[in-house]
XYZ file of C-alpha atoms in Angstrom:
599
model
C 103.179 58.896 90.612
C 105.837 57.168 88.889
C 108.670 58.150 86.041
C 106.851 57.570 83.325
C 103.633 59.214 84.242
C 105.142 62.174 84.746
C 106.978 62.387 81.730
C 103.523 61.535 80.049
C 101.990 64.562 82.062
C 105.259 66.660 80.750
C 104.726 66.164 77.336
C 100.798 66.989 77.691
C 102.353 70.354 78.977
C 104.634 70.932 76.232
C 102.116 70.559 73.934
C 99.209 72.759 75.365
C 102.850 75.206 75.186
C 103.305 74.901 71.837
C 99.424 74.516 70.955
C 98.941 78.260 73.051
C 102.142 79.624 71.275
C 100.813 78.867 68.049
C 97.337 80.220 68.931
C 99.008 83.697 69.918
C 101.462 82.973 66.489
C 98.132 83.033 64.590
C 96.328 86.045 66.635
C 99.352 88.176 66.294
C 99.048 87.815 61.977
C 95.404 88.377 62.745
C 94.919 84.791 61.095
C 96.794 85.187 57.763
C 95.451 89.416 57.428
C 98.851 90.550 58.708
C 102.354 89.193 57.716
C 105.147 89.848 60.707
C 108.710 89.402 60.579
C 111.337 90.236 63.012
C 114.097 92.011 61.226
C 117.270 93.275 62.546
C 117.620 97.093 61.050
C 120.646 99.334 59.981
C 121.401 102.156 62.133
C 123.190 105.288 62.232
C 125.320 103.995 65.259
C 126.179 101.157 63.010
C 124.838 98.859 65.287
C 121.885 96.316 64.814
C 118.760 97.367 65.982
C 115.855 94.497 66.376
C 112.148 95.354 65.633
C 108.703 93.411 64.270
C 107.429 94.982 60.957
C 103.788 94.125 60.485
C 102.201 94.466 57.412
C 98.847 94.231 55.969
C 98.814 91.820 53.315
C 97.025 94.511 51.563
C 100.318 97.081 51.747
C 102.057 95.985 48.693
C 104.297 98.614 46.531
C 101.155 99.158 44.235
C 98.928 100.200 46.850
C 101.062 101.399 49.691
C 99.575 102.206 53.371
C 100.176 104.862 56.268
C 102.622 103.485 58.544
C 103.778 103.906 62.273
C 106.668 103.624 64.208
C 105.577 101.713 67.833
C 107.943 102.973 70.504
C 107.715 100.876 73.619
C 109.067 101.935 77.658
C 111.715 102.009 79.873
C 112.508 98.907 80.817
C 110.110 97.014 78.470
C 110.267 95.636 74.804
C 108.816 95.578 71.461
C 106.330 93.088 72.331
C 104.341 95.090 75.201
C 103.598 97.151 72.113
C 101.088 94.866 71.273
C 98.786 95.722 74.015
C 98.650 99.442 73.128
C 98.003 99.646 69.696
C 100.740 97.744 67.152
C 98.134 94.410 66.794
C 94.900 96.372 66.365
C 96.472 99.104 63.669
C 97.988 96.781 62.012
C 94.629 94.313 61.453
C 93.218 97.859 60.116
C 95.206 98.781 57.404
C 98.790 100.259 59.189
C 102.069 98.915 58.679
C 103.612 99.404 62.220
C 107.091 99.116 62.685
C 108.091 98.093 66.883
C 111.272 98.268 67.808
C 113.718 97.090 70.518
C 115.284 100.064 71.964
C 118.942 99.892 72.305
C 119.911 98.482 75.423
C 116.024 97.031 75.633
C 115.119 93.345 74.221
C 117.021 92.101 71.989
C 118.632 95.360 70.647
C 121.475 94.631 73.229
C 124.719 95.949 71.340
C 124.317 99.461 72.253
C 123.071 100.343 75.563
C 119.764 102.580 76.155
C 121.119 106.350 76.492
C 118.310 109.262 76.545
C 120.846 111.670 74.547
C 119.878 109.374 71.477
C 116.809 108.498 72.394
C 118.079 105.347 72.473
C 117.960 104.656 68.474
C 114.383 105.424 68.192
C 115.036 107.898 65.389
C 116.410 104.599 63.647
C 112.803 103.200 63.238
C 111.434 106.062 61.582
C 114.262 106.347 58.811
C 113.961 102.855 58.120
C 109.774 102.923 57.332
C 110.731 105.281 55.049
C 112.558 102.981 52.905
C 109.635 100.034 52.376
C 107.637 100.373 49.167
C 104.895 99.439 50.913
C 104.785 102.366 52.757
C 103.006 105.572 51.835
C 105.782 108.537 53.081
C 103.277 110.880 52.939
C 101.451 109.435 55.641
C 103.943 108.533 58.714
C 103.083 108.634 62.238
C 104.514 107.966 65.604
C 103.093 106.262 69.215
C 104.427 105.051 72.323
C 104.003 104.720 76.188
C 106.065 106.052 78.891
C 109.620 106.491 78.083
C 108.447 105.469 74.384
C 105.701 108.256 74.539
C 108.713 110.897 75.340
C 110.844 109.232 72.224
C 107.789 109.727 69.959
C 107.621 113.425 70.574
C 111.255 113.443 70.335
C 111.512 111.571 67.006
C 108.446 113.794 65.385
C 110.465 117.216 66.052
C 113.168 115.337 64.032
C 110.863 114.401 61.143
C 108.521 117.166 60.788
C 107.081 115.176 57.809
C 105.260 113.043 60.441
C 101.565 113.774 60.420
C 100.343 112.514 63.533
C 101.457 110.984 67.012
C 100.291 109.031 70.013
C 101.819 109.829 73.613
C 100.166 107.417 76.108
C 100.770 108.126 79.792
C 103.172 111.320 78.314
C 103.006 115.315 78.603
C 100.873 117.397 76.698
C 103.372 117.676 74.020
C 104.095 121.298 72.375
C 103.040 123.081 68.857
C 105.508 121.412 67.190
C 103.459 118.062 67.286
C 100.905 117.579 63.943
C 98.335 116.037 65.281
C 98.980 115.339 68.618
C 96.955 112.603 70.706
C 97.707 112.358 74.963
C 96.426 109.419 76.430
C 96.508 110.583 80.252
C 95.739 107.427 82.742
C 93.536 108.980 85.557
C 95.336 107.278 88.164
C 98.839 108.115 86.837
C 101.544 107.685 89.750
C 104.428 108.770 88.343
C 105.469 112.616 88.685
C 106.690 113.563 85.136
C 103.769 112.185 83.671
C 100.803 114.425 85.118
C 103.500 117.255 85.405
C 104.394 116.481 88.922
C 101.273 117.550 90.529
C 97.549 115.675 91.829
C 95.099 114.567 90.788
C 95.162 114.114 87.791
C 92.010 114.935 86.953
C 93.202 118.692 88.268
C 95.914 118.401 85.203
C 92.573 120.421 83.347
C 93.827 124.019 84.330
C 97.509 122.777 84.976
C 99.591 126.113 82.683
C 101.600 123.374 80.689
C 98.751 121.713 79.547
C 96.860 124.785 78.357
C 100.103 125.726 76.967
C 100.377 122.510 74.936
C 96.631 122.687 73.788
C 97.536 126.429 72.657
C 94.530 127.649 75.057
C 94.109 130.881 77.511
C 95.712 130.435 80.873
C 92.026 131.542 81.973
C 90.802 128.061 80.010
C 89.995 124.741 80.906
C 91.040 121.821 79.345
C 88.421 119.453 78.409
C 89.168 115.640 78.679
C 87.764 113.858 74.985
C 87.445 116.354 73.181
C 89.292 117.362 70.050
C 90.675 120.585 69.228
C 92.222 121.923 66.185
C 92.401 120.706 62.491
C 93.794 117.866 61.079
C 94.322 119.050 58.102
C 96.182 121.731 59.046
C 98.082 119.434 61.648
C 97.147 121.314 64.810
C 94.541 118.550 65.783
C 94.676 117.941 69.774
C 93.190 115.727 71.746
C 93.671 114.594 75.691
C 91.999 111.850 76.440
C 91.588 109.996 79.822
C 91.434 106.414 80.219
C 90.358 104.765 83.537
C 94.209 103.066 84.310
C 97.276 103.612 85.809
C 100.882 104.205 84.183
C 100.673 100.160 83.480
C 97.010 100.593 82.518
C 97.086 102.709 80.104
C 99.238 100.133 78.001
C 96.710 97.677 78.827
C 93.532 99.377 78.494
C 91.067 98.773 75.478
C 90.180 102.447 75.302
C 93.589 103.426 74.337
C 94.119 101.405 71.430
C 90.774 102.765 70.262
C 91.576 106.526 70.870
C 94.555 105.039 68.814
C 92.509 103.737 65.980
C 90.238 106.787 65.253
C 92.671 108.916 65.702
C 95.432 107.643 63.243
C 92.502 107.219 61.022
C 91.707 110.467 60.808
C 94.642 111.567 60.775
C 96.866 109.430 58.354
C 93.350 107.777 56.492
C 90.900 110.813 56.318
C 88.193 109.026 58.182
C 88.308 106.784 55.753
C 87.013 102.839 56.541
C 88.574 100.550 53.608
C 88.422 97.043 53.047
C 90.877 96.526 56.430
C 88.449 98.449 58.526
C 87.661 96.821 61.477
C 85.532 97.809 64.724
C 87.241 99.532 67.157
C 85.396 97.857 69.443
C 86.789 94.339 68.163
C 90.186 94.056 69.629
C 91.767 90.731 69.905
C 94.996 91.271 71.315
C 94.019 90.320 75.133
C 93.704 86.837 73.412
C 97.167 87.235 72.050
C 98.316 87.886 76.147
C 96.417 85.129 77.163
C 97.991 83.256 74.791
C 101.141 83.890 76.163
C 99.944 83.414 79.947
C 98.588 79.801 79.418
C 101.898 78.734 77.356
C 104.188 80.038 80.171
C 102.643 78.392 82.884
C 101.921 75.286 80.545
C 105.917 75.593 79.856
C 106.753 75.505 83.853
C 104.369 73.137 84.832
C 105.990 70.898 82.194
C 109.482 71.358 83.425
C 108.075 70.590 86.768
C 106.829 67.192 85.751
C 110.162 66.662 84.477
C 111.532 66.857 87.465
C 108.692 64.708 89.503
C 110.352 61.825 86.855
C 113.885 62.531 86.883
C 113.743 62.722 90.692
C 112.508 59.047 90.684
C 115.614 57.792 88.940
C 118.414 56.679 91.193
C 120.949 59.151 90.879
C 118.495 62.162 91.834
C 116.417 59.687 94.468
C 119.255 60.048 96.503
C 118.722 64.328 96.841
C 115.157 62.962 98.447
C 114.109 62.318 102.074
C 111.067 62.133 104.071
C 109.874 65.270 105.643
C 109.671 66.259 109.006
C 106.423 66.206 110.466
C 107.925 68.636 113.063
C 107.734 72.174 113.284
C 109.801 75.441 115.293
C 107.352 77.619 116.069
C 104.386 77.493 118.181
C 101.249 79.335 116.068
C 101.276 82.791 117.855
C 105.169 82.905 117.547
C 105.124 82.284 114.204
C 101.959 84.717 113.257
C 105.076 87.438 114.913
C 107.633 86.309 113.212
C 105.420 86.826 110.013
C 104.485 90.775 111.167
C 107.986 91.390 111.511
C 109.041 90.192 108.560
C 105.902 92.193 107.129
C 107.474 94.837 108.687
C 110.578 94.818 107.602
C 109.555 94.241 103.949
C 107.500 97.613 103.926
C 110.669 99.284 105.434
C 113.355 97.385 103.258
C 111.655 97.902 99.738
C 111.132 101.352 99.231
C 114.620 102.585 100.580
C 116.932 100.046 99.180
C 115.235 100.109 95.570
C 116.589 103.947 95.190
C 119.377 102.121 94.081
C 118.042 101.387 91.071
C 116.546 103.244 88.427
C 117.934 106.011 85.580
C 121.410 106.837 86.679
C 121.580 104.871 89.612
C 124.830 104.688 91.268
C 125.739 101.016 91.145
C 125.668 100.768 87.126
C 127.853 104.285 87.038
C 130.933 102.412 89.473
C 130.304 98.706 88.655
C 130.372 98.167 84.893
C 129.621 94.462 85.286
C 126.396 95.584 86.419
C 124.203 97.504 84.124
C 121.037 96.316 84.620
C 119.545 100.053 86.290
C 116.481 98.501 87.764
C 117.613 95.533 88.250
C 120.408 96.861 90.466
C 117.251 98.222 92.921
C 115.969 94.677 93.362
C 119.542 93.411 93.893
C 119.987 96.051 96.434
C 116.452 95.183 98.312
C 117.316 91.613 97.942
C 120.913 91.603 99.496
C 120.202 93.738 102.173
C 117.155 91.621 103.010
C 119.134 88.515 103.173
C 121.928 89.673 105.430
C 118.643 90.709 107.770
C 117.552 87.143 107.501
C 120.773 85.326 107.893
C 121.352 87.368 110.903
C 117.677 86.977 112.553
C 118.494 82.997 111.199
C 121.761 82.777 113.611
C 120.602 84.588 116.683
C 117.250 82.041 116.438
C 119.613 78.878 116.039
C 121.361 79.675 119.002
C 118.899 80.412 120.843
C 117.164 77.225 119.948
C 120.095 74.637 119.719
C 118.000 71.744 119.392
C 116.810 72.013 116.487
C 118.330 69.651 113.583
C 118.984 71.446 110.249
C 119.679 68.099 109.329
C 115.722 67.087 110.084
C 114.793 70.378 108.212
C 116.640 69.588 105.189
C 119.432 71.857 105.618
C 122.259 69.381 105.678
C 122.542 66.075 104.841
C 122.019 62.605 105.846
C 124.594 59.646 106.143
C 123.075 58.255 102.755
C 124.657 61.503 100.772
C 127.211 64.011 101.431
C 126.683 67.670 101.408
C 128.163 68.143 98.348
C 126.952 65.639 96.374
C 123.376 66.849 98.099
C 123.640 70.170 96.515
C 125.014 69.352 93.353
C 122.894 66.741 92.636
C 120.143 69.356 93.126
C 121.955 71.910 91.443
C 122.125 69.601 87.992
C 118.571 68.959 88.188
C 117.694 72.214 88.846
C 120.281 73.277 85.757
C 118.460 70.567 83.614
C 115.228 71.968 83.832
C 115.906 75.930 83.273
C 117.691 74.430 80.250
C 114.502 72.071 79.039
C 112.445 75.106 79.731
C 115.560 77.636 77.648
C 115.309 75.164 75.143
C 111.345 75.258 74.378
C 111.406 79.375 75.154
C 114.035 79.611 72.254
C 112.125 76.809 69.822
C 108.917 78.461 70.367
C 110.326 82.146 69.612
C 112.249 81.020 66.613
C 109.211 79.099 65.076
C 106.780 80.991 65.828
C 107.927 84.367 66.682
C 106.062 84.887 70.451
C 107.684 84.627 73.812
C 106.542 82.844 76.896
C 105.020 85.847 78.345
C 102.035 87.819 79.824
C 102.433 91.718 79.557
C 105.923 92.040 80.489
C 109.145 90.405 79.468
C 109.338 86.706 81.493
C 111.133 83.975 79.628
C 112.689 84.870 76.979
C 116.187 83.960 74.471
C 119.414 85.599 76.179
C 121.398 87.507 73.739
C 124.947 87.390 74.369
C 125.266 90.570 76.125
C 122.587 89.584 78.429
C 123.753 86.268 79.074
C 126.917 87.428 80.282
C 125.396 89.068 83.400
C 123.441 85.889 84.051
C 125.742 84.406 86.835
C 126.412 88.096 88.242
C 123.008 88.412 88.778
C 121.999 85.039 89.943
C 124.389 84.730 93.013
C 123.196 87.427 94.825
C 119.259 86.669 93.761
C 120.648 82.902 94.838
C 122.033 84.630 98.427
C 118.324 85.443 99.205
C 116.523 82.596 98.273
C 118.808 80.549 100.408
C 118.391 82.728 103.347
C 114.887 83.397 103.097
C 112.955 80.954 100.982
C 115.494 78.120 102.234
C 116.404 79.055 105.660
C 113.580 81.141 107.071
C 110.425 79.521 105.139
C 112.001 75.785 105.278
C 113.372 75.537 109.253
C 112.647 78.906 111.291
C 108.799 79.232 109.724
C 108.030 75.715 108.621
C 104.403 74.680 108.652
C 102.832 71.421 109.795
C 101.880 68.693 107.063
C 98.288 68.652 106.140
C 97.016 64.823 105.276
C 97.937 64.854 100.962
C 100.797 67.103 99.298
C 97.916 68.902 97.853
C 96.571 70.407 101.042
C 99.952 71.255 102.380
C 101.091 73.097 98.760
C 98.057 74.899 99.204
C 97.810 75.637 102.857
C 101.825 76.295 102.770
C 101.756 78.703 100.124
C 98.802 80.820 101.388
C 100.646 81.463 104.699
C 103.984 81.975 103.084
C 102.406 84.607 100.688
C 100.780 86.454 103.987
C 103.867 86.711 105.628
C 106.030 87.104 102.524
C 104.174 89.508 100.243
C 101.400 91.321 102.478
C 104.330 93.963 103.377
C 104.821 94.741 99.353
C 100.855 94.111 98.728
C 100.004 96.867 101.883
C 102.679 99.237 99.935
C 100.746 99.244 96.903
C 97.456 99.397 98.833
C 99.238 102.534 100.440
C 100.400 104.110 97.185
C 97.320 103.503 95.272
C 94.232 103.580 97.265
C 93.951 107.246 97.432
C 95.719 107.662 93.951
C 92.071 105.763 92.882
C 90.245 108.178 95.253
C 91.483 110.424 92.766
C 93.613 112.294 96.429
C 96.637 111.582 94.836
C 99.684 108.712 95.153
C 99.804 108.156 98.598
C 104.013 108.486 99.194
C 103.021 111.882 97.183
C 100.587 112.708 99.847
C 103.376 112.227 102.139
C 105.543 114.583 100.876
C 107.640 111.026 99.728
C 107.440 110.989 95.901
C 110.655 109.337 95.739
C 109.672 106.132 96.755
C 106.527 105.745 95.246
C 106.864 106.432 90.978
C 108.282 103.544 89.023
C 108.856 100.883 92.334
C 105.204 100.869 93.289
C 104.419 100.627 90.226
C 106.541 97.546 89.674
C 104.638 95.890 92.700
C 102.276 94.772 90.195
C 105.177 92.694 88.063
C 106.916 91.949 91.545
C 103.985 90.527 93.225
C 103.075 87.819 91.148
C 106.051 86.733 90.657
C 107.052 85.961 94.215
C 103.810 84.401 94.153
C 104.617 81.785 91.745
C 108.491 81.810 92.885
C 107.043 80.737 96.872
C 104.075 77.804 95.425
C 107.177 76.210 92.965
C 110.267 76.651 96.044
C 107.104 74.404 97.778
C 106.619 72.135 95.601
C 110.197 71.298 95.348
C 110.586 71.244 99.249
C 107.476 68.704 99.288
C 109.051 66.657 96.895
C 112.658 66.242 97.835
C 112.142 67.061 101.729
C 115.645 69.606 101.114
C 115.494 72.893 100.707
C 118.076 73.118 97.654
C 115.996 72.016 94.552
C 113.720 74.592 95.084
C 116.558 77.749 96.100
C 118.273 76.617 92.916
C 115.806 76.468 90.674
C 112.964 79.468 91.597
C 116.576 81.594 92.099
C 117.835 80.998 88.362
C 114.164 81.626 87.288
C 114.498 84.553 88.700
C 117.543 85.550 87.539
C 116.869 85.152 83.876
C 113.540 86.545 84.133
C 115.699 89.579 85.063
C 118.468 89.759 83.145
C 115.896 88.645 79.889
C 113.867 91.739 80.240
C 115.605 94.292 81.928
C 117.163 97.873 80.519
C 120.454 97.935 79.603
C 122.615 100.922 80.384
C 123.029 103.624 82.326
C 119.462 105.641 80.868
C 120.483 109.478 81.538
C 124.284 109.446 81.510
C-alpha cells in the first residue's frame, strides 16, 4: 500500500469519527428534544466545578420541570452518567444536572476529598438557581461513590423529595423517597454491607433497619414500601449486574424512570413521556465505541503513509523470519508468565486505591488508582528485564540486532528511536487533536463506558510524562523485549495472518493470568456463593481491582494487536513501545481520580 492510499484510508476514518461523534452528538439531545450544555459552575470552594445541564426544551421559566442532580463514581466522570439514567430522564421531562466531581473529569482544580463530598453539594445549590427548574420538586441519583454523595447531599437539603442509590446501602429514614438499586452480583464489600450473597442482604439488620421493618422481617426485592406522599416511599430493587452492571443495565434506568415519576411527577405521563422500555442511550455508547476505534485506526493509517516517506523509511527493516523458542518452550514461558501475572496483580495493586500510600508521600503522584497499576506495572517489568538478562546470556547467539532491538549500519540507535519516537509523538497528537475538535464541537468524547481519550486539563497534563515513563519502562520490557525477541512468533504467509495469529497467542500468554482472576472472583459471585477472594477469606484483593479487570482487559487487548501492527510494519520494536505506552498513559491520566479520596 502506498502513501497516498493510506492517507485516503485515514481520512475515510476520520470521517466515520466525526460522522459517529455526531450521531452520539444528536442521540445525547435526543434529536433536538433535549438542549445540553457543558457549563463550568460556581462553588463554595471558589473553585470551578464542570457539569452537563440537560434540559427539555419543554422546561422553560413559564412551565418549569422537576430536576435532578446526576452524581457519578469514584474514579469515573460525568459522562458514565449517561448510562444510568441522565439521557433517559432527561428525554422524559427532567432537567438533570451531571457533574464532574472535584478531582474527577474535568473538575481538576480541587482534588476529590470524601470530607466534602467532593463538591457534590455544589450541584444541588446550583439547580436551584435555573428558572426552569421547579424547587419544589428536586431529586438526587448516583452510582457507587456517587450513590454515597447522593445520600449525603439529600441529608443536607431536606427539601429533596426523592433519591436514587445504585449499587449503594439501604440508606436511613432521613431519605424521602428512597430508591436502592442492589446489583445481584455486587463484589464490593461496602456495598452489600460486607457480607454474601447478596441475595441473603433480605434479612441482613441494616437493611431492615433502613426499610424501617421488624428485625423478625424479610425484605422483599421490587417491591415498594411506604408513601410517597408522605416521603417514606422505599424500594430495593435488584438488577441482574455487577457493581459495573448496574450502571449499565437497562433495568436501572427504568426503576429510575418510574420512580422519579412518581415521586417528583405524581405518576403523571405528559407530553415528554416516553416508554420506559425505549431507551436509546446504548446507541449513544456505541456511538462512542465506533468513533474511538474509527479515530485509532485513522491515526494508524497515518502512520502506514508517513512511514513510507524517507525520513521515517529509514526506522523500517525486514523482519526476521527467525524465532527463540522452540513451541513447547515457549507454551512455558507463557504459563509462567501466566503465573506470575495472577501473583503480581492482586498484591502490587494494594498500592492503589483511597488513601493509598504513594499519593500521601509523593505529591507528584496523585492519581490513587492509577498509582496501583503503576505499582503492578513496575514491579512486573523489573521481573521481565531480569528473566530478559538471565535468557540473553544464556542464549548469546541471538542478535537483538535481527530482532529489532538495536540498529543496523543504515541508522544509528539514536536516530532509530527518535525517529520512532516523533512518529509515534505525531500521531497521539493527530489523534489529541481530533479528541479535542470532536469534544469542543460536539460535546462527546471518544469513549465507550469509561473515560478513554479525552482533552487533558492542565492539572492532568502535568502528570502526563510522570506517568508515561514508568508505563513506557514496561512496555519496553515486556511488549518490546519479551513479546518482540524472547517470545517472538514465526511469520504466517500475509501480515494479516501473522497480526492475527500473533495477537491471539500474545493475549493467551499475556492476559489469561488477569482473565483466570476474574473467572476466579466472579464465577461463584454469579453462582450467587459469593466473590471468590471473599470466599477465601481475601476480600482485599478482590473489590474495586477485579472489578477493573473488565476496563483492564480490553485494553491490553487492543494495546498488544496495535504494539503488532507497528512491529509488522517497521520490523523494530520502538514504534509500537512508544506509541501503545503514551496511549496508555493518557488514557490514564485523562480519566483517573485526582487526590488523595479519604484524607
Amino acid at each position: 500500500m502506498n502513501a497516498k492510499t493510506s492517507y485516503i484510508i485515514a481520512l475515510i476514518f476520520l470521517a466515520i469519527t466525526l460522522l459517529a461523534s455526531y450521531v452520539g452528538f444528536q442521540i445525547e439531545r435526543d434529536f433536538g428534544r433535549i438542549d445540553v450544555q457543558t457549563i463550568t459552575i460556581p462553588t463554595e470552594e471558589k473553585q470551578p466545578m464542570v457539569a452537563k445541564l440537560y434540559r427539555p426544551i419543554s422546561a422553560t421559566a413559564q412551565t418549569p420541570k422537576p430536576a435532578l442532580l446526576a452524581l457519578h463514581g469514584y474514579q469515573s466522570d460525568k459522562e458514565a452518567t449517561n448510562t444510568f439514567g441522565v439521557l433517559e430522564l432527561a428525554k422524559r421531562g427532567f432537567v438533570v444536572l451531571a457533574i464532574d466531581h472535584f478531582g474527577h473529569g474535568y473538575s481538576t482544580k480541587l482534588p476529590a476529598a470524601n470530607k466534602t463530598i467532593s463538591g457534590a453539594n455544589n450541584g444541588y445549590q446550583y439547580l436551584k438557581t435555573l428558572p426552569f427548574v421547579d424547587k419544589d420538586r428536586l431529586g438526587i441519583f448516583g452510582h457507587s461513590t456517587g450513590a454515597l454523595n447522593a445520600i449525603r447531599v439529600a441529608k443536607l437539603n431536606p427539601d429533596h423529595k426523592a433519591v436514587n442509590g445504585l449499587s449503594s446501602n439501604g440508606g436511613d429514614s432521613e431519605l424521602h423517597n428512597y430508591l436502592l438499586t442492589q446489583g445481584l452480583y455486587e463484589e464490593i464489600g461496602g456495598y452489600r454491607e460486607k457480607t454474601f450473597p447478596v441475595k441473603d442482604l433480605v434479612n441482613h439488620p441494616a437493611r431492615l433497619k433502613a426499610f424501617s421493618l421488624p428485625e423478625n422481617a424479610t425484605l422483599q426485592w421490587d417491591q415498594t414500601y411506604g408513601s410517597f406522599d408522605k416521603g417514606t416511599a422505599r424500594r430495593a430493587a435488584l438488577v441482574d449486574g455487577t457493581h459495573l452492571g448496574v450502571m449499565i443495565a437497562e433495568q436501572s434506568n427504568k426503576e429510575a424512570i418510574l420512580w422519579f415519576n412518581q415521586a417528583l411527577q405524581n405518576g403523571v405521563k405528559d407530553q415528554d413521556w416516553v416508554d420506559p422500555d425505549d431507551q436509546t442511550y446504548w446507541y449513544k455508547e456505541f456511538s462512542g465505541l465506533i468513533a474511538l476505534f474509527s479515530a485509532i485506526l485513522s491515526a494508524l493509517f497515518l502512520i502506514n503513509g508517513l512511514l513510507k516517506r524517507p525520513y521515517f523509511s529509514a526506522i523500517t527493516q525486514q523482519i526476521s523470519e527467525k524465532t527463540t523458542l522452540s513451541t513447547r518452550k515457549w507454551w512455558i514461558f507463557a504459563g509462567i508468565n501466566i503465573v506470575l501475572t495472577m501473583l503480581l496483580y492482586p498484591i502490587f495493586t494494594q498500592w492503589g486505591g483511597a488513601n493509598e500510600p504513594i499519593a500521601a508521600t509523593l505529591e507528584f503522584m496523585p492519581l490513587e488508582m492509577g498509582n496501583g497499576i503503576i505499582s503492578w506495572l513496575l514491579v512486573s517489568a523489573v521481573i521481565n528485564l531480569l528473566f530478559f538478562v538471565l535468557w540473553k546470556k544464556a542464549n548469546p547467539i541471538v542478535s537483538l540486532q535481527e530482532f529489532g532491538v538495536l540498529n543496523h549500519a543504515s541508522i544509528g540507535l539514536k536516530s532509530l528511536v527518535l525517529r520512532s519516537l516523533l512518529l509515534s509523538t505525531i500521531a497521539v497528537g493527530y489523534l489529541y487533536i481530533l479528541t479535542c475538535l470532536v469534544h469542543t464541537w460536539l460535546g462527546v468524547e471518544l469513549r465507550f463506558l469509561w473515560p478513554l481519550l479525552k482533552p487533558l486539563t492542565l492539572e492532568r497534563a502535568e502528570l502526563f510524562i510522570v506517568y508515561w515513563l514508568p508505563i513506557l519502562l514496561f512496555f519496553f520490557a515486556f511488549n518490546g523485549l519479551i513479546i518482540g525477541v524472547q517470545m517472538k512468533q514465526p511469520l504466517q504467509k500475509t501480515f494479516s495472518a501473522t497480526l492475527m495469529r500473533w495477537s491471539i497467542k500474545t493475549v493467551i500468554f499475556a492476559v489469561s493470568g488477569l482473565f483466570i482472576l476474574w473467572l476466579f472472583h466472579f464465577i461463584p459471585d454469579f453462582m450467587q456463593i459469593g466473590p471468590g477472594f471473599d470466599l477465601v477469606g481475601l476480600p482485599q484483593f478482590g473489590g474495586r481491582w477485579m472489578m477493573m479487570l473488565a476496563v483492564i482487559i480490553p485494553q491490553f487487548i487492543v494495546f498488544i494487536i496495535i504494539n503488532h501492527w507497528c512491529y509488522l510494519k517497521t520490523g523494530y520494536i520502538y514504534l509500537g513501545v512508544f506509541f501503545t505506552s503514551m496511549l496508555m498513559a493518557w488514557i490514564l491520566v485523562g480519566g483517573q481520580v485526582i487526590g488523595r479520596f479519604l484524607a
